[in-house]
PDB file of C-alpha atoms in Angstrom:
ATOM      1  CA  MET A   1      48.145  10.694  54.754  1.00 58.00           C
ATOM      2  CA  GLU A   2      49.582  13.155  56.429  1.00 59.00           C
ATOM      3  CA  LYS A   3      48.257  13.342  59.085  1.00 57.00           C
ATOM      4  CA  THR A   4      48.268   9.536  59.941  1.00 61.00           C
ATOM      5  CA  ARG A   5      52.437  10.886  59.630  1.00 62.00           C
ATOM      6  CA  LYS A   6      52.123  13.331  61.689  1.00 59.00           C
ATOM      7  CA  TRP A   7      50.043  10.965  64.356  1.00 49.00           C
ATOM      8  CA  LEU A   8      52.327   7.809  64.419  1.00 52.00           C
ATOM      9  CA  GLN A   9      55.117  10.666  64.640  1.00 60.00           C
ATOM     10  CA  ASN A  10      53.961  12.417  67.937  1.00 59.00           C
ATOM     11  CA  ASN A  11      52.218   8.638  69.169  1.00 59.00           C
ATOM     12  CA  TRP A  12      54.314   5.675  68.429  1.00 55.00           C
ATOM     13  CA  ILE A  13      56.403   5.614  71.285  1.00 62.00           C
ATOM     14  CA  ARG A  14      53.258   5.436  73.883  1.00 62.00           C
ATOM     15  CA  TYR A  15      52.225   2.775  72.028  1.00 59.00           C
ATOM     16  CA  VAL A  16      55.070   0.656  72.004  1.00 58.00           C
ATOM     17  CA  ILE A  17      55.092   0.703  75.948  1.00 59.00           C
ATOM     18  CA  PHE A  18      52.102   0.130  76.360  1.00 53.00           C
ATOM     19  CA  LEU A  19      52.081  -3.292  74.312  1.00 59.00           C
ATOM     20  CA  LEU A  20      55.324  -3.961  76.095  1.00 54.00           C
ATOM     21  CA  SER A  21      54.056  -3.466  79.702  1.00 58.00           C
ATOM     22  CA  ALA A  22      50.614  -5.670  78.714  1.00 55.00           C
ATOM     23  CA  VAL A  23      53.249  -8.484  77.487  1.00 58.00           C
ATOM     24  CA  ALA A  24      55.660  -8.388  80.693  1.00 56.00           C
ATOM     25  CA  GLY A  25      52.624  -8.098  82.828  1.00 55.00           C
ATOM     26  CA  THR A  26      50.298 -11.080  81.128  1.00 57.00           C
ATOM     27  CA  THR A  27      53.868 -13.015  80.979  1.00 58.00           C
ATOM     28  CA  ALA A  28      54.272 -12.139  84.204  1.00 52.00           C
ATOM     29  CA  PHE A  29      51.059 -13.470  85.342  1.00 49.00           C
ATOM     30  CA  VAL A  30      51.488 -16.818  83.258  1.00 53.00           C
ATOM     31  CA  VAL A  31      54.911 -17.403  84.670  1.00 50.00           C
ATOM     32  CA  SER A  32      53.909 -16.953  88.118  1.00 54.00           C
ATOM     33  CA  ILE A  33      50.913 -19.205  87.443  1.00 50.00           C
ATOM     34  CA  LEU A  34      53.022 -21.844  86.136  1.00 51.00           C
ATOM     35  CA  ALA A  35      55.845 -21.290  88.660  1.00 49.00           C
ATOM     36  CA  ASP A  36      54.496 -24.484  91.146  1.00 53.00           C
ATOM     37  CA  GLY A  37      54.952 -27.332  88.881  1.00 52.00           C
ATOM     38  CA  SER A  38      51.394 -28.279  88.717  1.00 52.00           C
ATOM     39  CA  SER A  39      48.812 -28.840  85.613  1.00 54.00           C
ATOM     40  CA  GLY A  40      45.150 -29.291  84.484  1.00 53.00           C
ATOM     41  CA  GLY A  41      42.526 -27.672  82.953  1.00 52.00           C
ATOM     42  CA  LYS A  42      41.590 -25.352  86.044  1.00 53.00           C
ATOM     43  CA  LYS A  43      44.650 -23.944  85.753  1.00 52.00           C
ATOM     44  CA  ARG A  44      44.575 -24.143  82.191  1.00 56.00           C
ATOM     45  CA  TYR A  45      41.128 -21.726  83.072  1.00 53.00           C
ATOM     46  CA  PHE A  46      42.989 -19.378  85.475  1.00 52.00           C
ATOM     47  CA  LEU A  47      46.291 -19.005  82.808  1.00 52.00           C
ATOM     48  CA  LEU A  48      43.694 -18.037  80.066  1.00 58.00           C
ATOM     49  CA  TRP A  49      41.547 -15.718  82.165  1.00 53.00           C
ATOM     50  CA  GLY A  50      44.017 -14.377  84.162  1.00 55.00           C
ATOM     51  CA  GLY A  51      45.692 -13.502  81.156  1.00 57.00           C
ATOM     52  CA  PHE A  52      42.934 -11.594  80.006  1.00 60.00           C
ATOM     53  CA  ALA A  53      42.898 -10.301  83.263  1.00 59.00           C
ATOM     54  CA  ALA A  54      46.390  -8.914  83.797  1.00 60.00           C
ATOM     55  CA  PHE A  55      46.287  -7.017  79.755  1.00 61.00           C
ATOM     56  CA  GLY A  56      42.990  -5.518  80.631  1.00 63.00           C
ATOM     57  CA  VAL A  57      44.653  -3.991  83.962  1.00 60.00           C
ATOM     58  CA  VAL A  58      47.764  -2.371  81.644  1.00 61.00           C
ATOM     59  CA  LEU A  59      45.242  -0.915  78.987  1.00 63.00           C
ATOM     60  CA  MET A  60      42.795   0.246  81.886  1.00 64.00           C
ATOM     61  CA  ALA A  61      46.363   2.258  83.270  1.00 66.00           C
ATOM     62  CA  PHE A  62      46.748   3.107  79.603  1.00 59.00           C
ATOM     63  CA  LEU A  63      43.610   4.886  78.887  1.00 61.00           C
ATOM     64  CA  GLU A  64      43.797   5.925  82.694  1.00 62.00           C
ATOM     65  CA  ASN A  65      47.052   8.231  81.249  1.00 63.00           C
ATOM     66  CA  ARG A  66      45.994   8.577  77.889  1.00 63.00           C
ATOM     67  CA  HIS A  67      42.739  11.116  79.162  1.00 58.00           C
ATOM     68  CA  SER A  68      44.978  12.350  82.061  1.00 61.00           C
ATOM     69  CA  ASP A  69      47.450  13.769  79.120  1.00 59.00           C
ATOM     70  CA  SER A  70      44.777  14.919  77.411  1.00 61.00           C
ATOM     71  CA  GLN A  71      42.853  16.657  79.818  1.00 62.00           C
ATOM     72  CA  LYS A  72      46.462  18.176  80.750  1.00 62.00           C
ATOM     73  CA  ASN A  73      47.236  19.567  77.283  1.00 63.00           C
ATOM     74  CA  ARG A  74      44.285  20.622  76.513  1.00 65.00           C
ATOM     75  CA  THR A  75      44.040  22.828  80.205  1.00 64.00           C
ATOM     76  CA  GLN A  76      47.192  23.773  78.552  1.00 64.00           C
ATOM     77  CA  GLU A  77      45.692  25.153  74.903  1.00 68.00           C
ATOM     78  CA  LEU A  78      43.047  26.612  77.081  1.00 61.00           C
ATOM     79  CA  ALA A  79      46.148  29.152  78.883  1.00 59.00           C
ATOM     80  CA  ALA A  80      47.838  29.502  75.782  1.00 63.00           C
ATOM     81  CA  GLN A  81      44.765  30.513  74.073  1.00 65.00           C
ATOM     82  CA  THR A  82      43.656  32.857  76.912  1.00 61.00           C
ATOM     83  CA  ILE A  83      47.196  34.693  77.051  1.00 61.00           C
ATOM     84  CA  ASN A  84      46.717  34.663  72.952  1.00 66.00           C
ATOM     85  CA  ASP A  85      42.793  36.317  73.221  1.00 61.00           C
ATOM     86  CA  GLN A  86      44.832  38.616  76.070  1.00 61.00           C
ATOM     87  CA  ALA A  87      47.309  40.451  73.440  1.00 65.00           C
ATOM     88  CA  GLN A  88      44.856  40.481  70.930  1.00 64.00           C
ATOM     89  CA  LEU A  89      42.822  42.211  72.910  1.00 62.00           C
ATOM     90  CA  TYR A  90      45.144  44.409  74.410  1.00 63.00           C
ATOM     91  CA  ASN A  91      47.039  44.870  71.121  1.00 69.00           C
ATOM     92  CA  VAL A  92      44.052  45.308  68.384  1.00 66.00           C
ATOM     93  CA  ALA A  93      41.757  47.537  71.263  1.00 71.00           C
ATOM     94  CA  LEU A  94      42.404  48.243  74.411  1.00 77.00           C
ATOM     95  CA  VAL A  95      45.160  49.995  72.971  1.00 82.00           C
ATOM     96  CA  PRO A  96      43.446  52.884  70.136  1.00 87.00           C
ATOM     97  CA  LEU A  97      40.589  52.017  72.117  1.00 88.00           C
ATOM     98  CA  THR A  98      42.476  53.120  75.474  1.00 86.00           C
ATOM     99  CA  ASP A  99      43.703  56.468  73.617  1.00 88.00           C
ATOM    100  CA  LEU A 100      40.479  57.355  71.901  1.00 90.00           C
ATOM    101  CA  LEU A 101      38.624  57.052  75.423  1.00 89.00           C
ATOM    102  CA  ARG A 102      42.070  59.564  76.910  1.00 89.00           C
ATOM    103  CA  ASP A 103      41.404  62.250  74.088  1.00 91.00           C
ATOM    104  CA  LEU A 104      37.877  62.259  74.072  1.00 91.00           C
ATOM    105  CA  CYS A 105      37.980  62.468  78.750  1.00 90.00           C
ATOM    106  CA  SER A 106      40.886  65.578  78.025  1.00 91.00           C
ATOM    107  CA  THR A 107      38.096  67.213  75.574  1.00 91.00           C
ATOM    108  CA  TYR A 108      35.532  66.619  78.087  1.00 90.00           C
ATOM    109  CA  LYS A 109      37.458  68.374  80.563  1.00 88.00           C
ATOM    110  CA  ASP A 110      38.787  71.129  78.953  1.00 90.00           C
ATOM    111  CA  TYR A 111      35.814  72.077  76.578  1.00 88.00           C
ATOM    112  CA  GLY A 112      32.985  70.605  78.454  1.00 87.00           C
ATOM    113  CA  PRO A 113      30.243  68.603  76.857  1.00 87.00           C
ATOM    114  CA  GLY A 114      28.700  69.619  73.622  1.00 86.00           C
ATOM    115  CA  PRO A 115      28.791  68.704  69.477  1.00 88.00           C
ATOM    116  CA  HIS A 116      32.862  68.822  69.573  1.00 87.00           C
ATOM    117  CA  LEU A 117      32.866  64.809  71.462  1.00 91.00           C
ATOM    118  CA  GLU A 118      30.778  63.189  68.739  1.00 92.00           C
ATOM    119  CA  SER A 119      33.400  62.804  66.395  1.00 92.00           C
ATOM    120  CA  LEU A 120      35.636  60.340  68.402  1.00 93.00           C
ATOM    121  CA  LYS A 121      32.453  59.120  70.171  1.00 94.00           C
ATOM    122  CA  LYS A 122      31.786  57.635  66.759  1.00 95.00           C
ATOM    123  CA  SER A 123      35.418  56.723  66.588  1.00 94.00           C
ATOM    124  CA  ILE A 124      35.402  54.960  69.713  1.00 94.00           C
ATOM    125  CA  LEU A 125      31.505  53.351  68.423  1.00 96.00           C
ATOM    126  CA  ASP A 126      33.382  52.153  65.214  1.00 95.00           C
ATOM    127  CA  GLY A 127      36.536  49.786  66.693  1.00 94.00           C
ATOM    128  CA  VAL A 128      34.343  48.504  69.520  1.00 94.00           C
ATOM    129  CA  LEU A 129      32.670  47.168  66.770  1.00 95.00           C
ATOM    130  CA  GLN A 130      35.253  46.590  64.445  1.00 93.00           C
ATOM    131  CA  ALA A 131      36.953  44.906  67.264  1.00 91.00           C
ATOM    132  CA  ALA A 132      34.228  42.478  68.394  1.00 92.00           C
ATOM    133  CA  VAL A 133      34.162  40.715  64.909  1.00 91.00           C
ATOM    134  CA  MET A 134      37.182  41.012  64.797  1.00 87.00           C
ATOM    135  CA  LEU A 135      38.459  39.140  67.737  1.00 85.00           C
ATOM    136  CA  THR A 136      35.360  36.529  66.997  1.00 87.00           C
ATOM    137  CA  ALA A 137      35.107  35.159  63.592  1.00 88.00           C
ATOM    138  CA  PRO A 138      37.210  37.716  61.827  1.00 85.00           C
ATOM    139  CA  PRO A 139      36.118  37.498  57.671  1.00 87.00           C
ATOM    140  CA  ASN A 140      37.881  34.601  56.097  1.00 85.00           C
ATOM    141  CA  PRO A 141      37.432  36.214  53.159  1.00 86.00           C
ATOM    142  CA  THR A 142      34.033  36.859  53.430  1.00 88.00           C
ATOM    143  CA  PRO A 143      31.985  38.407  56.348  1.00 89.00           C
ATOM    144  CA  ARG A 144      31.386  35.638  59.240  1.00 90.00           C
ATOM    145  CA  ALA A 145      30.391  37.350  61.954  1.00 91.00           C
ATOM    146  CA  ARG A 146      28.337  41.174  63.011  1.00 93.00           C
ATOM    147  CA  SER A 147      28.252  43.024  65.747  1.00 95.00           C
ATOM    148  CA  THR A 148      25.755  45.958  66.889  1.00 95.00           C
ATOM    149  CA  LEU A 149      25.397  47.796  69.319  1.00 97.00           C
ATOM    150  CA  TRP A 150      20.900  48.188  70.351  1.00 96.00           C
ATOM    151  CA  ILE A 151      20.159  51.536  72.676  1.00 96.00           C
ATOM    152  CA  ILE A 152      16.867  51.358  74.795  1.00 96.00           C
ATOM    153  CA  ASP A 153      14.641  53.398  74.070  1.00 93.00           C
ATOM    154  CA  ASN A 154      12.897  54.691  77.385  1.00 87.00           C
ATOM    155  CA  SER A 155      10.960  57.446  75.683  1.00 86.00           C
ATOM    156  CA  SER A 156       8.767  53.703  74.956  1.00 80.00           C
ATOM    157  CA  PRO A 157       6.171  52.380  77.774  1.00 84.00           C
ATOM    158  CA  ASN A 158       7.469  49.081  76.928  1.00 89.00           C
ATOM    159  CA  PRO A 159      10.944  48.193  76.476  1.00 89.00           C
ATOM    160  CA  LYS A 160      12.407  48.707  72.787  1.00 93.00           C
ATOM    161  CA  PHE A 161      15.707  48.762  71.445  1.00 95.00           C
ATOM    162  CA  LYS A 162      16.553  51.015  68.381  1.00 95.00           C
ATOM    163  CA  MET A 163      20.118  50.134  66.697  1.00 94.00           C
ATOM    164  CA  GLU A 164      22.375  52.479  66.215  1.00 95.00           C
ATOM    165  CA  LYS A 165      25.197  51.195  64.099  1.00 95.00           C
ATOM    166  CA  ALA A 166      26.791  47.368  62.916  1.00 95.00           C
ATOM    167  CA  PHE A 167      29.805  46.493  61.648  1.00 95.00           C
ATOM    168  CA  PRO A 168      30.138  45.181  58.459  1.00 93.00           C
ATOM    169  CA  PRO A 169      28.330  48.534  57.096  1.00 89.00           C
ATOM    170  CA  ASN A 170      26.413  47.262  54.462  1.00 82.00           C
ATOM    171  CA  HIS A 171      26.217  43.836  55.299  1.00 82.00           C
ATOM    172  CA  ARG A 172      22.989  41.478  56.276  1.00 83.00           C
ATOM    173  CA  THR A 173      22.141  44.601  58.297  1.00 86.00           C
ATOM    174  CA  PRO A 174      20.245  44.057  61.540  1.00 87.00           C
ATOM    175  CA  ARG A 175      16.211  45.075  62.000  1.00 88.00           C
ATOM    176  CA  PRO A 176      16.066  48.871  63.184  1.00 91.00           C
ATOM    177  CA  GLU A 177      14.657  48.430  66.436  1.00 92.00           C
ATOM    178  CA  ILE A 178      13.415  45.307  68.199  1.00 92.00           C
ATOM    179  CA  ASP A 179      10.635  45.524  70.346  1.00 91.00           C
ATOM    180  CA  GLY A 180       7.951  42.976  72.049  1.00 89.00           C
ATOM    181  CA  VAL A 181       9.078  39.279  73.383  1.00 88.00           C
ATOM    182  CA  GLY A 182      12.767  40.141  72.035  1.00 89.00           C
ATOM    183  CA  ALA A 183      13.277  43.913  73.492  1.00 92.00           C
ATOM    184  CA  ALA A 184      12.147  41.603  77.302  1.00 92.00           C
ATOM    185  CA  HIS A 185      13.987  39.046  76.590  1.00 91.00           C
ATOM    186  CA  MET A 186      17.441  42.167  76.574  1.00 93.00           C
ATOM    187  CA  PHE A 187      15.651  44.615  79.142  1.00 94.00           C
ATOM    188  CA  ASN A 188      14.827  41.893  81.630  1.00 93.00           C
ATOM    189  CA  GLU A 189      17.388  38.556  81.117  1.00 93.00           C
ATOM    190  CA  ILE A 190      20.421  41.012  80.176  1.00 95.00           C
ATOM    191  CA  LEU A 191      20.093  44.759  80.370  1.00 96.00           C
ATOM    192  CA  LEU A 192      18.873  44.520  83.882  1.00 95.00           C
ATOM    193  CA  PRO A 193      20.450  41.730  85.805  1.00 96.00           C
ATOM    194  CA  ASN A 194      23.254  42.892  83.949  1.00 96.00           C
ATOM    195  CA  LEU A 195      24.555  39.390  82.938  1.00 95.00           C
ATOM    196  CA  PRO A 196      25.593  38.681  79.437  1.00 95.00           C
ATOM    197  CA  PHE A 197      23.909  35.817  77.866  1.00 93.00           C
ATOM    198  CA  TRP A 198      25.403  33.214  75.208  1.00 92.00           C
ATOM    199  CA  LEU A 199      23.422  31.260  72.566  1.00 89.00           C
ATOM    200  CA  ASP A 200      25.871  28.915  71.165  1.00 87.00           C
ATOM    201  CA  GLY A 201      23.549  25.320  70.299  1.00 85.00           C
ATOM    202  CA  LYS A 202      23.621  23.691  73.989  1.00 86.00           C
ATOM    203  CA  HIS A 203      22.928  25.181  76.717  1.00 82.00           C
ATOM    204  CA  GLN A 204      21.587  28.330  75.502  1.00 82.00           C
ATOM    205  CA  THR A 205      19.303  27.596  72.171  1.00 80.00           C
ATOM    206  CA  HIS A 206      16.869  30.138  71.186  1.00 76.00           C
ATOM    207  CA  SER A 207      16.617  34.164  71.837  1.00 75.00           C
ATOM    208  CA  TYR A 208      14.732  35.985  70.714  1.00 72.00           C
ATOM    209  CA  LEU A 209      16.975  38.033  69.408  1.00 73.00           C
ATOM    210  CA  ILE A 210      17.729  36.419  66.517  1.00 65.00           C
ATOM    211  CA  PRO A 211      14.631  35.185  64.376  1.00 58.00           C
ATOM    212  CA  PRO A 212      14.727  32.992  61.837  1.00 56.00           C
ATOM    213  CA  PRO A 213      15.837  32.527  59.423  1.00 58.00           C
ATOM    214  CA  ASN A 214      17.979  34.801  59.043  1.00 65.00           C
ATOM    215  CA  GLY A 215      21.738  33.067  58.110  1.00 73.00           C
ATOM    216  CA  TYR A 216      23.368  33.337  61.561  1.00 83.00           C
ATOM    217  CA  GLU A 217      23.155  30.915  64.761  1.00 86.00           C
ATOM    218  CA  PRO A 218      25.005  31.701  67.804  1.00 90.00           C
ATOM    219  CA  VAL A 219      25.189  35.271  69.828  1.00 92.00           C
ATOM    220  CA  ILE A 220      26.165  36.892  72.338  1.00 95.00           C
ATOM    221  CA  ALA A 221      24.959  39.811  73.821  1.00 96.00           C
ATOM    222  CA  VAL A 222      26.530  41.717  76.869  1.00 97.00           C
ATOM    223  CA  PRO A 223      24.570  45.154  79.004  1.00 97.00           C
ATOM    224  CA  VAL A 224      26.356  48.376  78.301  1.00 97.00           C
ATOM    225  CA  ARG A 225      25.940  50.044  81.102  1.00 96.00           C
ATOM    226  CA  HIS A 226      27.739  52.908  83.072  1.00 91.00           C
ATOM    227  CA  GLY A 227      26.794  52.174  86.789  1.00 89.00           C
ATOM    228  CA  THR A 228      23.518  52.394  87.350  1.00 90.00           C
ATOM    229  CA  GLU A 229      22.561  53.679  83.919  1.00 92.00           C
ATOM    230  CA  LYS A 230      21.029  51.356  81.353  1.00 94.00           C
ATOM    231  CA  ILE A 231      22.424  52.278  77.733  1.00 96.00           C
ATOM    232  CA  GLY A 232      21.437  49.603  75.786  1.00 96.00           C
ATOM    233  CA  ILE A 233      23.099  46.313  74.663  1.00 97.00           C
ATOM    234  CA  LEU A 234      26.649  45.621  72.742  1.00 97.00           C
ATOM    235  CA  THR A 235      25.636  41.743  70.236  1.00 96.00           C
ATOM    236  CA  VAL A 236      27.478  40.298  68.220  1.00 95.00           C
ATOM    237  CA  ASP A 237      26.437  37.606  66.295  1.00 92.00           C
ATOM    238  CA  SER A 238      27.402  34.524  63.759  1.00 91.00           C
ATOM    239  CA  LEU A 239      26.887  32.098  60.903  1.00 88.00           C
ATOM    240  CA  LYS A 240      28.010  28.486  62.188  1.00 89.00           C
ATOM    241  CA  PHE A 241      27.662  27.321  66.412  1.00 89.00           C
ATOM    242  CA  GLY A 242      30.774  26.877  67.143  1.00 87.00           C
ATOM    243  CA  GLU A 243      32.306  30.046  65.843  1.00 88.00           C
ATOM    244  CA  LEU A 244      31.502  31.778  69.374  1.00 90.00           C
ATOM    245  CA  GLU A 245      32.910  30.321  72.364  1.00 87.00           C
ATOM    246  CA  ASP A 246      32.956  31.644  76.204  1.00 86.00           C
ATOM    247  CA  ARG A 247      36.500  33.327  76.322  1.00 84.00           C
ATOM    248  CA  HIS A 248      34.379  35.627  73.474  1.00 90.00           C
ATOM    249  CA  VAL A 249      31.924  36.433  75.686  1.00 93.00           C
ATOM    250  CA  ASN A 250      34.223  37.961  78.729  1.00 89.00           C
ATOM    251  CA  LEU A 251      36.133  40.021  75.317  1.00 88.00           C
ATOM    252  CA  THR A 252      32.892  41.211  73.601  1.00 93.00           C
ATOM    253  CA  ALA A 253      32.028  42.338  77.387  1.00 94.00           C
ATOM    254  CA  ALA A 254      35.380  44.616  78.309  1.00 90.00           C
ATOM    255  CA  LEU A 255      34.379  46.262  74.238  1.00 92.00           C
ATOM    256  CA  ALA A 256      30.913  47.360  76.156  1.00 95.00           C
ATOM    257  CA  ASN A 257      32.818  48.548  78.916  1.00 93.00           C
ATOM    258  CA  ILE A 258      35.177  51.276  76.886  1.00 92.00           C
ATOM    259  CA  LEU A 259      31.853  51.220  74.902  1.00 94.00           C
ATOM    260  CA  ALA A 260      29.658  52.912  78.131  1.00 94.00           C
ATOM    261  CA  ALA A 261      32.096  55.069  79.594  1.00 92.00           C
ATOM    262  CA  SER A 262      32.531  56.618  76.044  1.00 93.00           C
ATOM    263  CA  MET A 263      28.580  57.259  75.997  1.00 91.00           C
ATOM    264  CA  ALA A 264      28.655  58.684  79.645  1.00 87.00           C
ATOM    265  CA  LEU A 265      30.223  61.482  78.457  1.00 85.00           C
ATOM    266  CA  ARG A 266      27.321  63.951  77.091  1.00 80.00           C
TER     267      ARG A 266
END
């Protein structure tokens, strides 16, 4: 009932104008036919079908205008959502992660490579995984998504990926490694060509990243690379199709770039 009331408040003027336009258009046609003063069956036939035609023209113009307004509103919503996404990415992820990355670079410059870098790199990894979940499908209140970093195992003759860490911790923890066709898919279609992968249930309906049944449906997977160095893959998967959208691919890729920059310092 409340939705109906709000809909009427927002749209009643539009439909009143449509009805008035339809009546005016049909009346103008009828008056123009009756103006010559003649009568007969053919004239009644023309009045009937001409009235329908006039009404149809007004209806088509109304629907076209309605469609244009809908597209305009959708474009405005997407623009507003994009601005909101960028603000969230900046405040939730980029600012704290950039500060950590700056500290990591400063430490590396002052003391060189070594184990003293590990705590900062761990903080960056934790921040990236948490941000990937909070910026896509945050808990509501139970977890709806998880994010995982997979590191490529270069010691294996065939592609193999080992799970480095996942968020949330201790919640549907992913398998410890991916090999076989799953690893080949990750290496040949994501990491090697340096391209993101998005299983959305429409354009992409199957992925070896999620062996059924494990409770997750959509997944975004982006390469973690530093120049030509192939480090691994950052994934985000959620419970239901529709929770992860195409705009989340760029968000995840931005986080993967931060992660790659930190992991390049050894």
